């Protein structure tokens, strides 16, 4: 059982919190989602040490405790300023990993101070889920809070191993994620409709497997549709699709599955994009909209077309509008690209729930046990398929 912050006695939160967040997006929507957690902890009288990551740093090293030679855009200094603006309180950035110094600084700081450490992935122990590194992180605080659902599919030291050394809580946002995503997998209302797009079908194989007996329809777009169309013998020309025989073998059952709804008309690229399907045509949009209108549970992962360019965003916009119109359905989506797209076109409010997770959401919806969640449950961390990098 996870102990959530909402059910913790406020007096148990008055010390120093090691708060794991996930700032790994181009814009600040993940950061905005955890502002209530930071405020909740501050109200309970906590001092907060925020830890996070960005990207997958390589090529640098730690010299005398200082990250050296890593790309500047992977450092978190700017995140301290952003978080500070969002919570209305100073966030002190600590750009080194000299832990005894950091400890002394925290101890000397007034109650209610907020610190942000630099990108934890600069430290070799983080992605190795190294217990010694986790213990060092734990030594900075009295308790640990995971409010980083988006990285909870990674068996990393600040996500999993750290829970062995401190009383550990699930944050407000993590609780909302588990509750929201569970609605789609625990007794969902039928018809259950999955909309799967994006560049790669391989990302979604776990979700497809998990939902094959649970969903009533799979509406495919993007690379997922192209791959299945090709398996059916359609000529998708130079369109993005899977070519790995293992992935194609896993997708093959979809080519014959009556639940699978494939696009019937396409917007093809021109010039250097000639021969590439870049969006779904109006008839496909209509077919998808009808399925969406009758659904009672909708899960959407991955854009249907090449949304980076407005002329190819039409099918995704049409699907999002259809979802917004269906007030009877529980609808959810997530993933950086999809969420930024929905926000850009102000279509995000039409969804019942938007997950901050990309890979984490897909693993959760695939029925996998996420290492960060398992660790909070005290069940020990285990890598998911995606977490095994
Ligand atoms: C994400 O953005 O999905 C998480 O921050 C995890 O990042 P990763 O895929 O680099 O582990």
Tab-separated table of C-alpha atoms and ligand atoms in Angstrom:
chain	number	residue	atom	x	y	z
A	1	UNK	CA	0.000	0.000	0.000
A	2	UNK	CA	1.261	3.433	-0.900
A	3	UNK	CA	1.160	6.084	1.808
A	4	UNK	CA	0.013	9.207	0.028
A	5	UNK	CA	0.777	12.726	1.171
A	6	UNK	CA	-2.938	13.479	1.382
A	7	UNK	CA	-3.341	10.906	4.152
A	8	UNK	CA	-0.110	11.698	6.038
A	9	UNK	CA	-0.355	13.426	9.387
A	10	UNK	CA	0.871	16.997	8.772
A	11	UNK	CA	3.280	16.836	11.736
A	12	UNK	CA	5.136	13.956	10.054
A	13	UNK	CA	5.880	16.268	7.108
A	14	UNK	CA	7.439	19.119	9.062
A	15	UNK	CA	11.067	18.040	8.498
A	16	UNK	CA	13.113	18.016	5.279
A	17	UNK	CA	11.499	16.388	2.239
A	18	UNK	CA	13.473	14.869	-0.620
A	19	UNK	CA	10.990	15.546	-3.417
A	20	UNK	CA	11.484	13.714	-6.737
A	21	UNK	CA	9.940	15.621	-9.630
A	22	UNK	CA	10.240	15.246	-13.409
A	23	UNK	CA	11.166	18.413	-15.338
A	24	UNK	CA	11.992	16.506	-18.499
A	25	UNK	CA	9.788	18.375	-20.994
A	26	UNK	CA	10.330	21.199	-23.448
A	27	UNK	CA	7.734	23.368	-21.726
A	28	UNK	CA	6.681	23.612	-18.103
A	29	UNK	CA	3.450	21.575	-18.004
A	30	UNK	CA	4.940	18.820	-15.860
A	31	UNK	CA	6.265	21.414	-13.452
A	32	UNK	CA	2.886	23.132	-13.226
A	33	UNK	CA	1.271	19.796	-12.361
A	34	UNK	CA	3.327	19.463	-9.165
A	35	UNK	CA	2.954	23.010	-7.823
A	36	UNK	CA	0.123	21.867	-5.473
A	37	UNK	CA	2.485	19.258	-4.002
A	38	UNK	CA	5.216	21.803	-3.303
A	39	UNK	CA	2.656	24.137	-1.710
A	40	UNK	CA	1.173	21.271	0.313
A	41	UNK	CA	4.601	20.413	1.755
A	42	UNK	CA	5.410	24.039	2.504
A	43	UNK	CA	2.086	24.432	4.293
A	44	UNK	CA	2.956	21.411	6.420
A	45	UNK	CA	6.159	23.224	7.463
A	46	UNK	CA	8.628	21.284	5.306
A	47	UNK	CA	11.991	22.293	3.924
A	48	UNK	CA	12.209	20.848	0.422
A	49	UNK	CA	15.105	19.408	-1.549
A	50	UNK	CA	13.854	18.901	-5.096
A	51	UNK	CA	15.633	16.374	-7.303
A	52	UNK	CA	14.959	15.821	-10.993
A	53	UNK	CA	16.559	14.905	-14.310
A	54	UNK	CA	16.605	16.092	-17.899
A	55	UNK	CA	17.470	14.142	-21.028
A	56	UNK	CA	19.905	11.253	-21.137
A	57	UNK	CA	23.246	12.955	-20.442
A	58	UNK	CA	26.448	11.415	-21.685
A	59	UNK	CA	29.992	12.517	-22.405
A	60	UNK	CA	30.565	14.519	-19.223
A	61	UNK	CA	31.887	13.662	-15.791
A	62	UNK	CA	31.845	14.886	-12.217
A	63	UNK	CA	35.035	16.741	-11.355
A	64	UNK	CA	35.423	17.622	-7.662
A	65	UNK	CA	31.658	17.299	-7.308
A	66	UNK	CA	30.941	19.607	-10.266
A	67	UNK	CA	29.229	18.365	-13.468
A	68	UNK	CA	31.754	19.014	-16.227
A	69	UNK	CA	31.436	18.635	-19.982
A	70	UNK	CA	27.681	17.931	-20.050
A	71	UNK	CA	25.476	19.874	-22.481
A	72	UNK	CA	24.465	23.171	-20.874
A	73	UNK	CA	20.803	22.656	-21.746
A	74	UNK	CA	20.683	19.560	-19.524
A	75	UNK	CA	21.513	21.549	-16.402
A	76	UNK	CA	18.616	22.522	-14.162
A	77	UNK	CA	19.511	26.098	-13.173
A	78	UNK	CA	16.709	27.535	-15.318
A	79	UNK	CA	14.238	25.110	-13.750
A	80	UNK	CA	14.982	26.626	-10.345
A	81	UNK	CA	13.932	30.037	-11.667
A	82	UNK	CA	10.795	28.597	-13.306
A	83	UNK	CA	9.760	26.690	-10.190
A	84	UNK	CA	10.417	29.739	-8.082
A	85	UNK	CA	8.074	31.824	-10.289
A	86	UNK	CA	5.371	29.139	-10.071
A	87	UNK	CA	5.451	28.690	-6.299
A	88	UNK	CA	6.155	32.328	-5.442
A	89	UNK	CA	9.164	31.519	-3.286
A	90	UNK	CA	12.923	31.437	-3.822
A	91	UNK	CA	14.301	28.135	-5.077
A	92	UNK	CA	18.044	27.873	-4.432
A	93	UNK	CA	19.848	26.002	-7.195
A	94	UNK	CA	22.756	23.808	-6.134
A	95	UNK	CA	25.001	23.213	-9.139
A	96	UNK	CA	27.367	20.675	-7.552
A	97	UNK	CA	27.175	17.287	-5.856
A	98	UNK	CA	29.432	17.878	-2.839
A	99	UNK	CA	26.999	16.224	-0.510
A	100	UNK	CA	28.527	17.155	2.863
A	101	UNK	CA	28.445	20.810	1.794
A	102	UNK	CA	24.855	20.428	0.563
A	103	UNK	CA	23.836	18.823	3.856
A	104	UNK	CA	25.357	21.638	5.875
A	105	UNK	CA	23.642	24.237	3.695
A	106	UNK	CA	20.252	22.594	4.162
A	107	UNK	CA	20.770	22.299	7.909
A	108	UNK	CA	21.628	26.009	8.156
A	109	UNK	CA	18.662	27.136	6.018
A	110	UNK	CA	15.470	28.496	7.560
A	111	UNK	CA	12.474	26.164	7.654
A	112	UNK	CA	10.459	26.372	4.441
A	113	UNK	CA	13.541	26.795	2.214
A	114	UNK	CA	13.399	25.151	-1.200
A	115	UNK	CA	16.497	23.777	-2.942
A	116	UNK	CA	16.937	22.218	-6.364
A	117	UNK	CA	19.868	19.935	-7.101
A	118	UNK	CA	21.307	19.702	-10.612
A	119	UNK	CA	20.366	16.924	-13.066
A	120	UNK	CA	20.717	13.695	-11.114
A	121	UNK	CA	21.534	11.782	-14.294
A	122	UNK	CA	24.945	13.464	-14.253
A	123	UNK	CA	25.710	11.119	-11.358
A	124	UNK	CA	26.646	7.587	-12.436
A	125	UNK	CA	24.674	5.966	-9.596
A	126	UNK	CA	21.298	7.427	-10.600
A	127	UNK	CA	20.415	5.324	-13.610
A	128	UNK	CA	22.136	2.278	-12.085
A	129	UNK	CA	19.706	2.432	-9.172
A	130	UNK	CA	22.817	2.314	-7.001
A	131	UNK	CA	21.924	1.833	-3.318
A	132	UNK	CA	25.013	3.758	-2.171
A	133	UNK	CA	23.961	6.795	-4.225
A	134	UNK	CA	20.377	6.412	-3.030
A	135	UNK	CA	21.623	6.368	0.571
A	136	UNK	CA	23.586	9.578	-0.036
A	137	UNK	CA	20.487	11.282	-1.444
A	138	UNK	CA	18.439	9.982	1.476
A	139	UNK	CA	20.957	11.477	3.930
A	140	UNK	CA	19.786	14.952	2.833
A	141	UNK	CA	16.253	14.560	4.160
A	142	UNK	CA	13.903	13.115	6.770
A	143	UNK	CA	11.450	11.623	4.292
A	144	UNK	CA	10.992	11.057	0.563
A	145	UNK	CA	8.149	12.002	-1.771
A	146	UNK	CA	7.766	10.672	-5.306
A	147	UNK	CA	5.725	13.091	-7.387
A	148	UNK	CA	7.444	12.128	-10.621
A	149	UNK	CA	5.050	9.660	-12.174
A	150	UNK	CA	6.617	10.313	-15.598
A	151	UNK	CA	9.898	8.688	-14.547
A	152	UNK	CA	8.414	6.025	-12.277
A	153	UNK	CA	8.923	3.380	-14.968
A	154	UNK	CA	12.673	3.779	-14.467
A	155	UNK	CA	14.477	1.816	-11.776
A	156	UNK	CA	16.636	4.816	-10.880
A	157	UNK	CA	18.200	5.569	-7.485
A	158	UNK	CA	16.043	8.637	-6.798
A	159	UNK	CA	12.906	6.794	-7.899
A	160	UNK	CA	13.312	3.274	-6.539
A	161	UNK	CA	16.334	2.509	-4.301
A	162	UNK	CA	15.912	5.683	-2.234
A	163	UNK	CA	12.678	4.328	-0.712
A	164	UNK	CA	14.736	1.740	1.191
A	165	UNK	CA	16.341	4.470	3.268
A	166	UNK	CA	13.540	6.918	4.110
A	167	UNK	CA	9.857	6.910	5.037
A	168	UNK	CA	8.325	7.325	1.582
A	169	UNK	CA	5.167	8.933	0.258
A	170	UNK	CA	3.351	9.207	-3.050
A	171	UNK	CA	2.774	12.851	-4.006
A	172	UNK	CA	-0.534	14.459	-4.940
A	173	UNK	CA	0.127	14.250	-8.662
A	174	UNK	CA	1.330	10.643	-8.485
A	175	UNK	CA	-1.871	9.720	-6.661
A	176	UNK	CA	-3.964	11.463	-9.338
A	177	UNK	CA	-2.043	9.574	-12.029
A	178	UNK	CA	-2.644	6.202	-10.426
A	179	UNK	CA	-6.334	6.988	-9.861
A	180	UNK	CA	-6.825	8.469	-13.350
A	181	UNK	CA	-5.029	5.780	-15.314
A	182	UNK	CA	-6.604	3.005	-13.249
A	183	UNK	CA	-10.026	4.144	-14.457
A	184	UNK	CA	-9.075	2.951	-17.926
A	185	UNK	CA	-7.888	-0.461	-16.804
A	186	UNK	CA	-9.964	-1.396	-13.769
A	187	UNK	CA	-13.535	-2.091	-14.886
A	188	UNK	CA	-13.654	0.624	-17.582
A	189	UNK	CA	-17.066	1.581	-18.974
A	190	UNK	CA	-17.701	0.089	-22.444
A	191	UNK	CA	-17.312	0.691	-25.312
A	192	UNK	CA	-13.596	1.133	-24.654
A	193	UNK	CA	-11.890	2.838	-27.603
A	194	UNK	CA	-8.125	3.147	-27.971
A	195	UNK	CA	-6.649	5.670	-30.391
A	196	UNK	CA	-3.070	4.808	-31.194
A	197	UNK	CA	-0.847	6.934	-33.393
A	198	UNK	CA	2.656	8.360	-33.184
A	199	UNK	CA	5.729	7.412	-35.118
A	200	UNK	CA	6.286	3.960	-33.679
A	201	UNK	CA	3.885	1.099	-33.097
A	202	UNK	CA	6.590	-0.694	-31.103
A	203	UNK	CA	6.064	1.734	-28.167
A	204	UNK	CA	2.484	0.642	-27.878
A	205	UNK	CA	2.793	-3.127	-28.128
A	206	UNK	CA	2.351	-3.584	-24.364
A	207	UNK	CA	-0.821	-1.474	-24.357
A	208	UNK	CA	-2.143	-3.285	-27.416
A	209	UNK	CA	-1.543	-6.684	-25.767
A	210	UNK	CA	-3.137	-5.597	-22.518
A	211	UNK	CA	-6.218	-4.130	-24.191
A	212	UNK	CA	-6.815	-6.708	-26.921
A	213	UNK	CA	-9.388	-8.536	-24.833
A	214	UNK	CA	-10.527	-5.409	-22.958
A	215	UNK	CA	-11.064	-2.808	-25.706
A	216	UNK	CA	-13.930	-2.664	-28.174
A	217	UNK	CA	-12.076	-0.755	-30.870
A	218	UNK	CA	-8.556	0.303	-31.796
A	219	UNK	CA	-8.428	3.354	-34.049
A	220	UNK	CA	-5.006	3.444	-35.665
A	221	UNK	CA	-3.183	6.400	-37.170
A	222	UNK	CA	0.431	7.454	-37.761
A	223	UNK	CA	3.124	4.806	-37.970
A	224	UNK	CA	0.915	2.242	-36.185
A	225	UNK	CA	-1.689	2.414	-38.955
A	226	UNK	CA	0.918	2.348	-41.716
A	227	UNK	CA	2.526	-0.769	-40.255
A	228	UNK	CA	-0.762	-2.644	-39.990
A	229	UNK	CA	-1.872	-1.469	-43.453
A	230	UNK	CA	1.385	-2.795	-44.881
A	231	UNK	CA	0.805	-6.116	-43.099
A	232	UNK	CA	-2.578	-6.253	-44.819
A	233	UNK	CA	-0.806	-5.877	-48.136
A	234	UNK	CA	-1.635	-2.203	-48.776
A	235	UNK	CA	1.016	-0.112	-50.506
A	236	UNK	CA	2.001	2.598	-48.021
A	237	UNK	CA	5.004	3.522	-50.175
A	238	UNK	CA	7.646	5.478	-48.271
A	239	UNK	CA	5.460	6.076	-45.194
A	240	UNK	CA	6.833	5.701	-41.690
A	241	UNK	CA	6.319	2.129	-40.510
A	242	UNK	CA	7.875	-0.691	-38.527
A	243	UNK	CA	10.284	-2.954	-40.372
A	244	UNK	CA	11.735	-5.047	-37.513
A	245	UNK	CA	10.444	-8.615	-38.088
A	246	UNK	CA	9.846	-9.152	-34.348
A	247	UNK	CA	7.663	-6.075	-34.076
A	248	UNK	CA	5.834	-6.966	-37.271
A	249	UNK	CA	5.163	-10.449	-35.895
A	250	UNK	CA	3.705	-8.883	-32.740
A	251	UNK	CA	1.523	-6.557	-34.837
A	252	UNK	CA	0.351	-9.245	-37.229
A	253	UNK	CA	-2.728	-10.308	-35.240
A	254	UNK	CA	-4.013	-6.721	-35.534
A	255	UNK	CA	-4.110	-7.000	-39.309
A	256	UNK	CA	-6.963	-9.527	-38.999
A	257	UNK	CA	-8.613	-8.213	-35.834
A	258	UNK	CA	-12.154	-6.913	-36.491
A	259	UNK	CA	-11.744	-4.474	-33.587
A	260	UNK	CA	-9.030	-2.637	-35.491
A	261	UNK	CA	-10.259	0.398	-37.404
A	262	UNK	CA	-7.801	1.545	-40.056
A	263	UNK	CA	-7.857	4.782	-42.010
A	264	UNK	CA	-9.384	4.593	-45.477
A	265	UNK	CA	-8.106	7.821	-47.020
A	266	UNK	CA	-4.900	9.741	-46.606
A	267	UNK	CA	-3.139	13.054	-47.026
A	268	UNK	CA	0.096	12.330	-48.891
A	269	UNK	CA	3.190	14.486	-48.692
A	270	UNK	CA	4.581	16.384	-51.671
A	271	UNK	CA	8.053	17.244	-52.924
A	272	UNK	CA	10.630	15.604	-50.695
A	273	UNK	CA	7.764	14.013	-48.718
A	274	UNK	CA	6.171	12.439	-51.803
A	275	UNK	CA	5.060	8.868	-51.121
A	276	UNK	CA	4.603	9.479	-47.401
A	277	UNK	CA	1.273	9.409	-45.586
A	278	UNK	CA	1.307	12.538	-43.411
A	279	UNK	CA	-2.287	12.645	-42.174
A	280	UNK	CA	-5.629	10.876	-42.377
A	281	UNK	CA	-8.247	12.037	-44.853
A	282	UNK	CA	-11.784	13.337	-44.159
A	283	UNK	CA	-13.553	9.958	-44.485
A	284	UNK	CA	-11.216	8.384	-41.931
A	285	UNK	CA	-11.756	11.368	-39.627
A	286	UNK	CA	-15.501	10.799	-39.838
A	287	UNK	CA	-15.238	7.078	-39.142
A	288	UNK	CA	-13.010	7.766	-36.138
A	289	UNK	CA	-15.338	10.518	-34.868
A	290	UNK	CA	-18.321	8.130	-34.916
A	291	UNK	CA	-16.448	5.521	-32.885
A	292	UNK	CA	-15.307	8.221	-30.454
A	293	UNK	CA	-18.861	9.558	-30.078
A	294	UNK	CA	-20.214	6.181	-28.943
A	295	UNK	CA	-17.298	5.368	-26.588
A	296	UNK	CA	-17.545	5.451	-22.801
A	297	UNK	CA	-13.805	5.085	-22.193
A	298	UNK	CA	-11.243	6.650	-24.539
A	299	UNK	CA	-7.477	6.229	-24.337
A	300	UNK	CA	-5.386	8.217	-26.795
A	301	UNK	CA	-1.651	7.848	-27.287
A	302	UNK	CA	0.245	9.403	-30.173
A	303	UNK	CA	-0.796	11.867	-32.887
A	304	UNK	CA	-2.591	10.589	-35.986
A	305	UNK	CA	-0.563	12.656	-38.438
A	306	UNK	CA	2.573	14.744	-38.749
A	307	UNK	CA	1.315	17.392	-36.322
A	308	UNK	CA	4.542	19.390	-36.325
A	309	UNK	CA	3.162	20.914	-39.533
A	310	UNK	CA	-0.289	22.472	-39.268
A	311	UNK	CA	-1.681	21.147	-42.602
A	312	UNK	CA	-1.151	17.595	-41.313
A	313	UNK	CA	-2.676	18.135	-37.874
A	314	UNK	CA	-6.276	18.000	-39.110
A	315	UNK	CA	-7.101	14.388	-38.197
A	316	UNK	CA	-5.617	14.801	-34.717
A	317	UNK	CA	-7.574	18.032	-34.204
A	318	UNK	CA	-10.765	16.333	-35.415
A	319	UNK	CA	-10.219	13.400	-33.032
A	320	UNK	CA	-9.526	15.728	-30.086
A	321	UNK	CA	-12.677	17.735	-30.897
A	322	UNK	CA	-14.755	14.553	-31.076
A	323	UNK	CA	-13.367	13.510	-27.695
A	324	UNK	CA	-14.214	16.923	-26.220
A	325	UNK	CA	-17.797	16.593	-27.472
A	326	UNK	CA	-18.332	13.197	-25.870
A	327	UNK	CA	-19.233	14.287	-22.357
A	328	UNK	CA	-20.326	10.797	-21.331
A	329	UNK	CA	-16.936	9.181	-21.813
A	330	UNK	CA	-13.953	9.055	-19.503
A	331	UNK	CA	-11.129	10.174	-21.787
A	332	UNK	CA	-7.432	10.147	-21.145
A	333	UNK	CA	-4.248	10.959	-22.954
A	334	UNK	CA	-0.598	11.724	-22.192
A	335	UNK	CA	2.868	11.870	-23.673
A	336	UNK	CA	4.835	15.065	-24.262
A	337	UNK	CA	4.125	15.438	-27.958
A	338	UNK	CA	0.383	14.828	-27.718
A	339	UNK	CA	-0.079	17.052	-24.668
A	340	UNK	CA	1.884	19.972	-26.154
A	341	UNK	CA	-0.167	19.640	-29.331
A	342	UNK	CA	-3.470	19.644	-27.405
A	343	UNK	CA	-2.406	22.677	-25.404
A	344	UNK	CA	-1.332	24.522	-28.559
A	345	UNK	CA	-4.810	24.100	-30.064
A	346	UNK	CA	-6.541	24.568	-26.665
A	347	UNK	CA	-8.092	21.129	-26.925
A	348	UNK	CA	-6.715	19.740	-23.666
A	349	UNK	CA	-9.736	20.770	-21.626
A	350	UNK	CA	-11.919	18.299	-23.504
A	351	UNK	CA	-10.155	15.393	-21.747
A	352	UNK	CA	-11.156	13.914	-18.402
A	353	UNK	CA	-7.545	13.169	-17.522
A	354	UNK	CA	-4.156	14.111	-18.950
A	355	UNK	CA	-1.222	12.056	-17.776
A	356	UNK	CA	2.175	13.679	-17.287
A	357	UNK	CA	3.714	10.370	-18.331
A	358	UNK	CA	4.892	9.265	-21.747
A	359	UNK	CA	6.606	5.893	-21.407
A	360	UNK	CA	5.375	5.632	-17.805
A	361	UNK	CA	1.757	6.013	-18.929
A	362	UNK	CA	2.184	3.366	-21.607
A	363	UNK	CA	3.777	0.931	-19.142
A	364	UNK	CA	1.030	1.548	-16.596
A	365	UNK	CA	-1.668	1.028	-19.237
A	366	UNK	CA	0.136	-2.126	-20.329
A	367	UNK	CA	-0.522	-3.484	-16.836
A	368	UNK	CA	3.141	-3.398	-15.854
A	369	UNK	CA	4.389	-2.841	-12.347
A	370	UNK	CA	6.338	0.407	-12.402
A	371	UNK	CA	9.545	0.287	-10.298
A	372	UNK	CA	8.849	3.678	-8.688
A	373	UNK	CA	5.349	2.636	-7.663
A	374	UNK	CA	6.423	-0.836	-6.541
A	375	UNK	CA	9.108	0.804	-4.402
A	376	UNK	CA	6.535	3.038	-2.702
A	377	UNK	CA	4.434	-0.048	-2.033
A	378	UNK	CA	7.492	-1.576	-0.381
A	379	UNK	CA	7.513	-4.369	-2.923
A	380	UNK	CA	11.000	-3.645	-4.226
A	381	UNK	CA	11.919	-2.330	-7.613
A	382	UNK	CA	11.893	-4.356	-10.774
A	383	UNK	CA	12.704	-3.014	-14.195
A	384	UNK	CA	9.865	-2.846	-16.698
A	385	UNK	CA	10.604	-3.701	-20.310
A	386	UNK	CA	10.945	-0.003	-21.056
A	387	UNK	CA	12.872	0.631	-17.813
A	388	UNK	CA	15.617	-1.756	-18.779
A	389	UNK	CA	17.907	0.632	-20.554
B	1	LIG	C1	10.058	10.962	-19.782
B	1	LIG	O1	10.166	12.101	-20.236
B	1	LIG	O2	9.371	10.071	-20.330
B	1	LIG	C2	10.719	10.656	-18.472
B	1	LIG	O3	11.312	11.784	-17.931
B	1	LIG	C3	11.704	9.535	-18.609
B	1	LIG	O4	12.743	9.907	-19.451
B	1	LIG	P1	13.663	8.788	-20.096
B	1	LIG	O5	12.847	8.101	-21.147
B	1	LIG	O6	14.859	9.498	-20.627
B	1	LIG	O7	14.026	7.821	-18.994
